[in-house]
Coordinates of C-alpha atoms and ligand atoms in Angstrom, one line a residue:
X1 CA 26.6 -1.6 5.1
X2 CA 25.5 2.0 5.8
X3 CA 22.4 3.3 4.1
X4 CA 22.7 6.9 3.1
X5 CA 20.2 9.6 2.2
X6 CA 19.8 10.3 -1.5
X7 CA 19.6 14.1 -2.0
X8 CA 20.1 16.0 -5.2
X9 CA 21.5 13.0 -7.0
X10 CA 24.1 12.3 -4.3
X11 CA 24.4 9.8 -1.5
X12 CA 25.1 12.1 1.4
X13 CA 27.5 11.3 4.2
X14 CA 25.9 10.6 7.5
X15 CA 28.0 13.2 9.3
X16 CA 26.6 13.7 12.8
X17 CA 23.4 11.8 12.2
X18 CA 22.4 9.0 14.5
X19 CA 21.7 5.6 12.9
X20 CA 19.5 2.7 13.6
X21 CA 20.1 -1.0 12.8
X22 CA 18.1 -2.7 10.1
X23 CA 17.4 -6.3 11.3
X24 CA 16.2 -9.4 9.7
X25 CA 12.9 -10.3 11.5
X26 CA 13.5 -14.0 10.8
X27 CA 16.7 -14.3 12.9
X28 CA 17.7 -10.9 14.3
X29 CA 20.7 -10.5 12.1
X30 CA 21.8 -6.9 11.7
X31 CA 21.7 -6.2 7.9
X32 CA 22.7 -2.5 7.8
X33 CA 22.6 0.8 9.6
X34 CA 20.3 3.5 8.4
X35 CA 20.3 7.2 9.2
X36 CA 17.9 8.9 11.5
X37 CA 17.6 12.1 9.6
X38 CA 16.4 15.4 10.9
X39 CA 14.4 18.4 9.6
X40 CA 17.7 19.6 8.1
X41 CA 17.9 16.7 5.7
X42 CA 14.2 17.1 4.8
X43 CA 14.8 20.8 4.1
X44 CA 17.8 19.9 1.8
X45 CA 15.8 17.3 0.0
X46 CA 12.8 19.6 -0.6
X47 CA 15.2 22.3 -1.8
X48 CA 16.7 19.9 -4.3
X49 CA 13.2 18.6 -5.4
X50 CA 11.9 22.1 -5.8
X51 CA 14.9 23.3 -7.8
X52 CA 14.6 20.3 -10.1
X53 CA 10.8 20.4 -10.6
X54 CA 10.3 23.1 -13.2
X55 CA 12.8 21.6 -15.6
X56 CA 11.4 18.1 -15.0
X57 CA 7.9 19.3 -15.8
X58 CA 9.2 20.7 -19.1
X59 CA 10.7 17.4 -20.1
X60 CA 8.0 15.9 -22.5
X61 CA 6.0 13.3 -20.7
X62 CA 7.1 10.5 -23.2
X63 CA 10.7 11.3 -22.3
X64 CA 10.0 11.3 -18.6
X65 CA 8.4 7.9 -19.2
X66 CA 11.6 6.7 -20.9
X67 CA 13.3 6.9 -17.4
X68 CA 10.5 4.8 -16.0
X69 CA 11.0 2.2 -18.7
X70 CA 14.7 2.1 -17.8
X71 CA 13.9 1.8 -14.1
X72 CA 11.5 -1.1 -15.0
X73 CA 14.2 -2.9 -17.0
X74 CA 16.7 -2.5 -14.1
X75 CA 14.2 -3.8 -11.6
X76 CA 13.7 -6.8 -13.9
X77 CA 17.4 -7.4 -14.2
X78 CA 17.8 -7.3 -10.4
X79 CA 14.6 -9.0 -9.5
X80 CA 16.0 -12.1 -7.8
X81 CA 18.6 -10.0 -5.8
X82 CA 15.9 -7.6 -4.7
X83 CA 13.5 -10.3 -3.8
X84 CA 16.0 -12.0 -1.6
X85 CA 17.0 -8.8 0.1
X86 CA 13.3 -7.9 0.6
X87 CA 12.7 -11.2 2.4
X88 CA 15.7 -10.6 4.6
X89 CA 14.6 -7.1 5.4
X90 CA 10.9 -7.5 5.8
X91 CA 10.4 -11.3 6.4
X92 CA 7.8 -12.2 3.7
X93 CA 8.4 -15.5 2.0
X94 CA 10.6 -15.5 -1.1
X95 CA 7.7 -16.2 -3.6
X96 CA 5.8 -13.2 -2.3
X97 CA 8.9 -11.1 -2.4
X98 CA 9.4 -12.0 -6.1
X99 CA 5.7 -11.1 -6.6
X100 CA 6.2 -7.7 -4.9
X101 CA 9.2 -6.8 -7.0
X102 CA 7.2 -7.8 -10.1
X103 CA 4.5 -5.4 -9.0
X104 CA 7.1 -2.6 -9.1
X105 CA 8.2 -3.7 -12.6
X106 CA 4.6 -3.7 -13.8
X107 CA 4.0 -0.3 -12.3
X108 CA 7.0 1.1 -14.0
X109 CA 5.8 -0.1 -17.4
X110 CA 2.2 0.8 -16.8
X111 CA 3.0 4.4 -15.7
X112 CA 5.6 4.7 -18.4
X113 CA 2.8 4.0 -20.8
X114 CA 1.0 7.1 -19.3
X115 CA 3.8 9.2 -20.7
X116 CA 2.0 8.8 -24.1
X117 CA -1.5 9.2 -22.6
X118 CA -2.0 11.5 -19.6
X119 CA -5.3 12.2 -21.2
X120 CA -7.1 15.4 -20.8
X121 CA -10.4 16.4 -22.4
X122 CA -11.5 18.5 -25.2
X123 CA -15.0 19.8 -25.1
X124 CA -17.1 22.3 -27.2
X125 CA -17.2 25.9 -26.0
X126 CA -20.5 27.6 -25.6
X127 CA -19.2 30.4 -27.9
X128 CA -18.3 30.2 -31.6
X129 CA -14.6 30.4 -32.6
X130 CA -13.5 29.3 -29.1
X131 CA -11.8 26.1 -28.2
X132 CA -12.0 24.5 -24.7
X133 CA -9.8 21.7 -23.2
X134 CA -8.5 20.5 -19.9
X135 CA -5.1 19.1 -19.2
X136 CA -3.4 17.5 -16.2
X137 CA -0.7 19.7 -14.7
X138 CA 1.9 18.5 -12.1
X139 CA 1.4 19.8 -8.6
X140 CA 5.1 20.3 -7.7
X141 CA 7.0 18.5 -5.0
X142 CA 5.3 15.3 -3.9
X143 CA 6.0 13.9 -0.4
X144 CA 5.7 10.1 -0.2
X145 CA 5.5 8.3 3.1
X146 CA 5.5 4.5 2.6
X147 CA 5.1 1.5 4.9
X148 CA 7.3 -1.6 5.6
X149 CA 4.9 -4.3 4.5
X150 CA 5.3 -3.6 0.8
X151 CA 8.5 -1.6 0.8
X152 CA 9.0 -1.6 -2.9
X153 CA 5.5 -2.1 -4.4
X154 CA 3.8 0.7 -2.5
X155 CA 6.7 3.1 -3.2
X156 CA 6.3 2.5 -6.9
X157 CA 2.5 2.9 -6.7
X158 CA 3.2 6.4 -5.5
X159 CA 6.5 7.5 -7.1
X160 CA 5.9 6.5 -10.7
X161 CA 2.6 8.3 -11.3
X162 CA 4.0 11.3 -9.5
X163 CA 7.1 11.3 -11.7
X164 CA 5.4 10.6 -15.1
X165 CA 3.1 13.5 -14.4
X166 CA 6.0 15.9 -13.9
X167 CA 6.3 16.1 -10.1
X168 CA 9.6 15.6 -8.2
X169 CA 9.6 13.5 -5.2
X170 CA 10.8 13.5 -1.6
X171 CA 10.3 10.0 -0.2
X172 CA 10.5 8.8 3.4
X173 CA 10.5 5.0 3.4
X174 CA 9.6 3.1 6.6
X175 CA 12.7 2.9 8.9
X176 CA 12.0 -0.8 9.2
X177 CA 12.7 -1.4 5.6
X178 CA 15.2 1.1 4.2
X179 CA 17.1 -1.3 2.0
X180 CA 14.5 -1.6 -0.7
X181 CA 14.5 2.2 -0.9
X182 CA 18.3 2.3 -1.0
X183 CA 18.2 -0.1 -3.9
X184 CA 15.5 1.8 -5.8
X185 CA 17.6 5.0 -5.2
X186 CA 20.6 3.3 -6.8
X187 CA 18.5 2.3 -9.8
X188 CA 17.3 6.0 -10.2
X189 CA 21.0 7.0 -10.2
X190 CA 22.0 4.2 -12.7
X191 CA 19.3 5.2 -15.2
X192 CA 20.5 8.8 -15.0
X193 CA 17.4 10.4 -13.6
X194 CA 18.2 14.1 -13.4
X195 CA 19.5 15.3 -10.0
X196 CA 16.8 16.2 -7.5
X197 CA 14.0 14.5 -9.2
X198 CA 13.9 11.7 -6.6
X199 CA 15.2 12.3 -3.1
X200 CA 15.1 9.8 -0.3
X201 CA 15.3 10.7 3.4
X202 CA 15.5 7.9 6.0
X203 CA 14.3 8.4 9.5
X204 CA 11.3 8.2 11.8
X205 CA 7.7 9.4 11.2
X206 CA 7.7 11.9 14.0
X207 CA 10.8 13.7 12.8
X208 CA 11.1 13.1 9.0
X209 CA 7.5 12.5 8.3
X210 CA 6.3 15.5 10.3
X211 CA 8.9 17.8 8.7
X212 CA 7.7 16.7 5.3
X213 CA 4.0 17.3 6.0
X214 CA 4.8 20.7 7.5
X215 CA 7.1 21.8 4.7
X216 CA 5.5 24.6 2.7
X217 CA 7.1 23.5 -0.5
X218 CA 5.6 20.0 -0.4
X219 CA 2.2 20.4 -1.9
X220 CA 0.9 16.9 -2.0
X221 CA 1.5 14.2 0.5
X222 CA 0.7 10.5 -0.1
X223 CA 0.7 8.3 3.0
X224 CA 0.2 4.6 3.6
X225 CA 0.2 3.4 7.2
X226 CA -1.8 3.3 10.4
X227 CA -5.0 5.2 11.0
X228 CA -3.5 7.0 14.0
X229 CA -0.7 8.4 12.0
X230 CA -2.8 9.0 8.9
X231 CA -5.2 11.1 10.9
X232 CA -2.4 13.3 12.1
X233 CA -1.1 13.7 8.6
X234 CA -4.6 14.7 7.4
X235 CA -5.0 17.2 10.2
X236 CA -1.6 18.8 9.7
X237 CA -1.7 18.7 5.9
X238 CA -5.3 19.9 5.9
X239 CA -4.5 23.0 8.0
X240 CA -1.8 23.8 5.5
X241 CA -4.3 23.3 2.6
X242 CA -2.3 20.5 1.1
X243 CA -3.6 17.7 -1.0
X244 CA -3.3 14.6 1.3
X245 CA -3.9 11.1 0.0
X246 CA -4.3 8.4 2.7
X247 CA -4.4 4.7 2.5
X248 CA -4.8 3.2 6.0
X249 CA -6.2 0.2 7.8
X250 CA -8.6 -2.6 7.0
X251 CA -10.7 -5.2 8.7
X252 CA -11.3 -7.2 5.6
X253 CA -13.8 -10.1 5.5
X254 CA -14.4 -13.2 3.3
X255 CA -18.1 -14.0 3.1
X256 CA -18.8 -17.7 2.5
X257 CA -22.4 -18.4 1.5
X258 CA -24.2 -21.8 1.8
X259 CA -23.9 -22.2 -2.0
X260 CA -20.2 -21.3 -2.1
X261 CA -17.4 -23.7 -3.1
X262 CA -16.0 -24.5 0.3
X263 CA -12.7 -25.9 -0.9
X264 CA -12.1 -22.8 -2.9
X265 CA -13.1 -20.6 0.0
X266 CA -10.6 -22.5 2.2
X267 CA -7.8 -21.7 -0.2
X268 CA -8.8 -18.1 -0.5
X269 CA -9.1 -17.7 3.3
X270 CA -5.7 -19.3 4.1
X271 CA -3.9 -17.3 1.5
X272 CA -5.4 -13.9 2.3
X273 CA -5.4 -14.4 6.1
X274 CA -1.9 -15.9 6.5
X275 CA 0.0 -14.7 3.5
X276 CA 2.6 -12.1 4.5
X277 CA 1.9 -13.3 8.0
X278 CA -1.4 -11.4 7.8
X279 CA 0.5 -8.1 7.5
X280 CA -1.3 -6.8 4.4
X281 CA -3.7 -3.9 4.5
X282 CA -6.0 -6.2 2.6
X283 CA -5.4 -9.3 4.8
X284 CA -8.5 -11.3 5.6
X285 CA -9.2 -10.7 9.3
X286 CA -12.8 -12.0 9.4
X287 CA -14.6 -14.9 7.9
X288 CA -18.4 -14.3 7.8
X289 CA -19.9 -17.7 7.1
X290 CA -23.4 -19.0 6.5
X291 CA -24.5 -21.2 9.5
X292 CA -25.2 -24.2 7.3
X293 CA -21.6 -24.5 6.1
X294 CA -19.8 -23.2 9.1
X295 CA -18.8 -26.7 10.5
X296 CA -17.7 -27.9 7.2
X297 CA -15.6 -24.8 6.5
X298 CA -13.9 -25.0 9.9
X299 CA -13.0 -28.7 9.5
X300 CA -11.5 -28.1 6.1
X301 CA -9.6 -25.0 7.3
X302 CA -8.0 -26.9 10.1
X303 CA -7.1 -29.8 7.8
X304 CA -5.5 -27.5 5.3
X305 CA -3.5 -25.7 8.0
X306 CA -1.7 -28.9 8.8
X307 CA 0.9 -28.4 6.1
X308 CA 1.7 -24.7 6.8
X309 CA 5.4 -24.4 7.4
X310 CA 6.4 -21.4 9.6
X311 CA 10.0 -20.1 9.3
X312 CA 12.5 -18.0 7.5
X313 CA 11.0 -16.8 4.2
X314 CA 14.2 -17.7 2.3
X315 CA 13.5 -21.3 2.8
X316 CA 11.3 -22.3 -0.2
X317 CA 9.2 -24.6 2.0
X318 CA 8.1 -21.8 4.3
X319 CA 4.5 -20.6 3.9
X320 CA 4.4 -18.2 6.8
X321 CA 7.3 -15.9 7.7
X322 CA 8.0 -13.8 10.7
X323 CA 6.2 -10.6 11.6
X324 CA 8.1 -7.4 11.4
X325 CA 9.3 -6.8 14.9
X326 CA 8.8 -7.5 18.6
X327 CA 6.2 -4.7 19.0
X328 CA 4.1 -6.3 16.3
X329 CA 4.4 -9.7 17.9
X330 CA 3.2 -8.3 21.2
X331 CA 0.4 -6.4 19.6
X332 CA -0.9 -9.5 17.9
X333 CA -0.6 -11.5 21.1
X334 CA -2.4 -8.7 23.0
X335 CA -5.4 -9.0 20.6
X336 CA -5.4 -12.8 21.0
X337 CA -5.7 -12.4 24.8
X338 CA -8.5 -9.9 24.3
X339 CA -10.3 -12.4 22.0
X340 CA -10.1 -15.1 24.7
X341 CA -11.3 -12.7 27.4
X342 CA -14.2 -11.6 25.2
X343 CA -15.3 -15.3 25.0
X344 CA -14.3 -16.2 21.5
X345 CA -13.3 -19.8 21.0
X346 CA -9.7 -20.4 20.0
X347 CA -9.8 -23.0 17.2
X348 CA -6.1 -23.2 16.6
X349 CA -2.9 -21.2 17.2
X350 CA -2.8 -18.3 19.6
X351 CA 0.9 -18.5 20.6
X352 CA 4.1 -16.6 20.1
X353 CA 6.7 -19.0 19.0
X354 CA 9.7 -18.5 21.2
X355 CA 11.5 -21.8 21.3
X356 CA 14.3 -22.7 18.8
X357 CA 14.4 -22.4 15.8
X358 CA 12.1 -19.5 16.3
X359 CA 13.8 -17.8 19.3
X360 CA 15.9 -15.3 17.4
X361 CA 13.0 -14.0 15.2
X362 CA 9.4 -12.8 15.6
X363 CA 7.0 -15.6 14.8
X364 CA 3.3 -16.1 15.6
X365 CA 1.2 -19.2 15.1
X366 CA -1.5 -18.8 12.5
X367 CA -4.6 -18.3 14.6
X368 CA -8.3 -18.9 14.1
X369 CA -11.0 -17.9 16.5
X370 CA -14.6 -19.0 16.1
X371 CA -17.9 -18.1 17.7
X372 CA -16.9 -14.5 17.4
X373 CA -19.6 -12.0 17.6
X374 CA -19.4 -9.0 15.2
X375 CA -19.1 -6.4 17.9
X376 CA -16.2 -7.9 19.7
X377 CA -12.9 -6.0 19.7
X378 CA -11.4 -9.0 18.0
X379 CA -13.8 -8.5 15.1
X380 CA -13.6 -4.7 14.9
X381 CA -9.9 -3.6 15.2
X382 CA -7.1 -4.1 12.8
X383 CA -4.6 -6.7 14.2
X384 CA -2.1 -6.8 11.3
X385 CA -1.0 -10.4 12.0
X386 CA -2.0 -14.0 11.2
X387 CA -5.3 -13.9 13.2
X388 CA -8.7 -14.5 11.7
X389 CA -12.1 -14.5 13.3
X390 CA -15.1 -16.7 12.2
X391 CA -18.5 -15.0 12.5
X392 CA -21.7 -17.0 11.8
X393 CA -24.6 -15.5 10.0
X394 CA -28.0 -16.7 8.7
X395 CA -28.4 -14.8 5.4
X396 CA -26.7 -12.7 2.8
X397 CA -28.2 -9.6 4.1
X398 CA -26.8 -10.3 7.6
X399 CA -23.4 -11.1 6.0
X400 CA -23.3 -7.7 4.2
X401 CA -24.4 -5.9 7.3
X402 CA -21.7 -7.6 9.4
X403 CA -19.1 -6.9 6.7
X404 CA -20.0 -3.2 6.6
X405 CA -20.3 -2.7 10.4
X406 CA -16.7 -1.8 11.0
X407 CA -14.9 1.5 10.8
X408 CA -12.8 0.4 7.8
X409 CA -13.7 -0.3 4.2
X410 CA -10.7 -1.6 2.2
X411 CA -11.4 -5.1 0.8
X412 CA -14.1 -7.7 1.0
X413 CA -14.9 -11.0 -0.8
X414 CA -17.7 -13.3 -1.3
X415 CA -17.8 -17.0 -2.2
X416 CA -21.0 -18.0 -3.9
X417 CA -22.2 -19.6 -7.1
X418 CA -25.4 -17.5 -7.2
X419 CA -25.1 -14.6 -9.6
X420 CA -27.9 -12.7 -7.9
X421 CA -26.2 -13.0 -4.5
X422 CA -22.9 -12.0 -6.1
X423 CA -24.2 -8.9 -7.8
X424 CA -26.2 -7.9 -4.7
X425 CA -23.1 -8.2 -2.6
X426 CA -20.7 -6.3 -4.9
X427 CA -23.3 -3.5 -5.0
X428 CA -23.8 -3.3 -1.2
X429 CA -20.4 -4.2 0.2
X430 CA -19.0 -0.9 1.5
X431 CA -15.3 -1.4 0.6
X432 CA -13.0 0.0 -2.1
X433 CA -12.2 -3.5 -3.4
X434 CA -14.5 -6.5 -3.8
X435 CA -13.4 -10.0 -4.8
X436 CA -15.8 -12.7 -6.0
X437 CA -14.7 -16.3 -5.4
X438 CA -11.2 -15.2 -4.3
X439 CA -9.7 -14.0 -1.1
X440 CA -9.3 -10.4 0.0
X441 CA -5.8 -9.8 -1.3
X442 CA -4.1 -9.6 -4.8
X443 CA -4.5 -6.1 -6.0
X444 CA -3.5 -5.5 -9.7
X445 CA -1.6 -2.3 -10.4
X446 CA -3.9 -1.0 -13.2
X447 CA -7.0 -0.8 -10.9
X448 CA -7.5 1.8 -8.2
X449 CA -6.3 0.7 -4.7
X450 CA -7.9 2.1 -1.6
X451 CA -11.0 2.1 0.5
X452 CA -13.9 3.8 2.1
X453 CA -14.6 5.1 5.7
X454 CA -11.6 4.9 8.0
X455 CA -9.4 3.3 5.3
X456 CA -8.9 6.4 3.3
X457 CA -10.0 9.9 2.4
X458 CA -11.3 9.4 -1.0
X459 CA -8.0 9.1 -3.0
X460 CA -6.6 6.0 -4.6
X461 CA -3.2 4.5 -5.3
X462 CA -2.6 2.7 -8.6
X463 CA -4.5 2.7 -11.8
X464 CA -5.6 5.9 -13.6
X465 CA -6.9 7.1 -10.2
X466 CA -3.4 7.6 -9.0
X467 CA -2.8 10.3 -11.6
X468 CA -5.6 12.3 -9.9
X469 CA -3.5 12.5 -6.7
X470 CA -0.4 14.0 -8.4
X471 CA -2.1 16.3 -10.9
X472 CA -4.2 19.4 -10.9
X473 CA -6.8 19.9 -13.7
X474 CA -6.1 23.0 -15.8
X475 CA -8.9 24.3 -18.0
X476 CA -7.8 26.2 -21.1
X477 CA -10.0 28.4 -23.3
X478 CA -8.6 29.5 -26.6
X479 CA -10.6 32.3 -28.3
X480 CA -9.8 32.7 -32.0
X481 CA -12.7 35.0 -32.9
X482 CA -10.5 38.1 -32.8
X483 CA -12.9 39.9 -30.5
X484 CA -13.8 39.9 -26.8
X485 CA -16.6 37.4 -26.5
X486 CA -18.5 37.2 -23.2
X487 CA -19.2 33.8 -21.8
X488 CA -22.7 32.9 -20.7
X489 CA -21.7 33.5 -17.1
X490 CA -21.1 37.2 -18.0
X491 CA -24.1 38.0 -20.2
X492 CA -27.6 36.7 -20.9
Ligands
SIN1 C1 -1.8 -4.7 0.5 O1 -2.7 -5.3 1.0 O2 -1.2 -3.8 1.2 C2 -1.3 -5.2 -0.8 C3 -2.2 -5.4 -1.9 C4 -2.9 -6.7 -1.9 O3 -2.4 -7.7 -1.6 O4 -4.0 -6.6 -2.4

């Protein structure tokens, strides 16, 4: 199968473009070839998006929303097919893949509902016979750069609010996972979305991503990915005075207090540390545990890990799938070696799985380190794999301090039965998302998603907050006095 770019409503022929193979990380099978586009294709896509935008913005928002409803119904119809393809392309286990497609469906319907809201404000004017209001206006062409770990969900978090608000889209999916984007493009075509409203350009970050960020006609960029790349996007986009929304790394922690439900905490830690093989922005990477319950927690964690089946995500027994590629596998292993050198104690795991049946894919054992001190590299840097570090503390204050003492601020969680501790923690934890008595993952589409410090730059995906990324506020004053009235700023 050849994946093609989707520009101005057409699947464009590859022509002289080079291609790259799309491989199944579970077994190395080549699933498709995808184009490595150049600046030329970005320019074409932006031309098409720009030409379509004015007319799209004039389509009444409830009618724009009708397309999103249709996209949601199509996603629903194809859910099982898409979930299986997602597992093959990205590696996550089939149940999670179904959940991810469902996230896209939910986002379609949620943002379609915005077609009949997109609320602005009315407010009194300081003058008589004058009416004041503010409305959301689309920005223009939105450039979306999305990651491989949630190839459909994160795309929908960005594309659907952009579209309902009247923007057109140029989208660069990760070149690790073009198939989900290809399928979403086909759905846009099937529901008759006007030509040029959604354009998809496949290729690498340095070529396609950079050309998008540099393009003068893309006025808003939304990026999810690494900090290194996000900083470059911010720098370049900032110089060009673009609106840039970034969602980047995390070093998320579960705090387990001495009054916490340990069995529940074990479930929460295992799910949020090893689900998606630890490749979620929100994955639990640290466990900050009160010293009085540390031993009990460790024992129960080890016991619960006994049944974790590692393998191809299409097997319904599998709990932990492969990681995305060899580079990821090696990066994870590199951090594990660093952890050993730093003097952390390896409690379990710590190996790449290279023997059959794992030898054709990219598998890493779920790994737990203990006796980790908060300032170790292991406890500071994002690993993006199934590796978790246990850090012992003596109090809630210390737990909060350890949680906050990293450069990221995406997600955190606390297990406690004490309402005072819980409320203190949710106030003081410096993360964009806080869970109480649950792990660090599991975002819902109608709440803002993003984080503080090195995780982002103040914007959010999802929820109402996403509309702020793709709209400008326009203030409108209507004077019906029949005379020129001076506002207070002009006269006293
Ligand atoms: C993510 O972490 O990237 C997905 C959202 C979540 O699981 O909370």
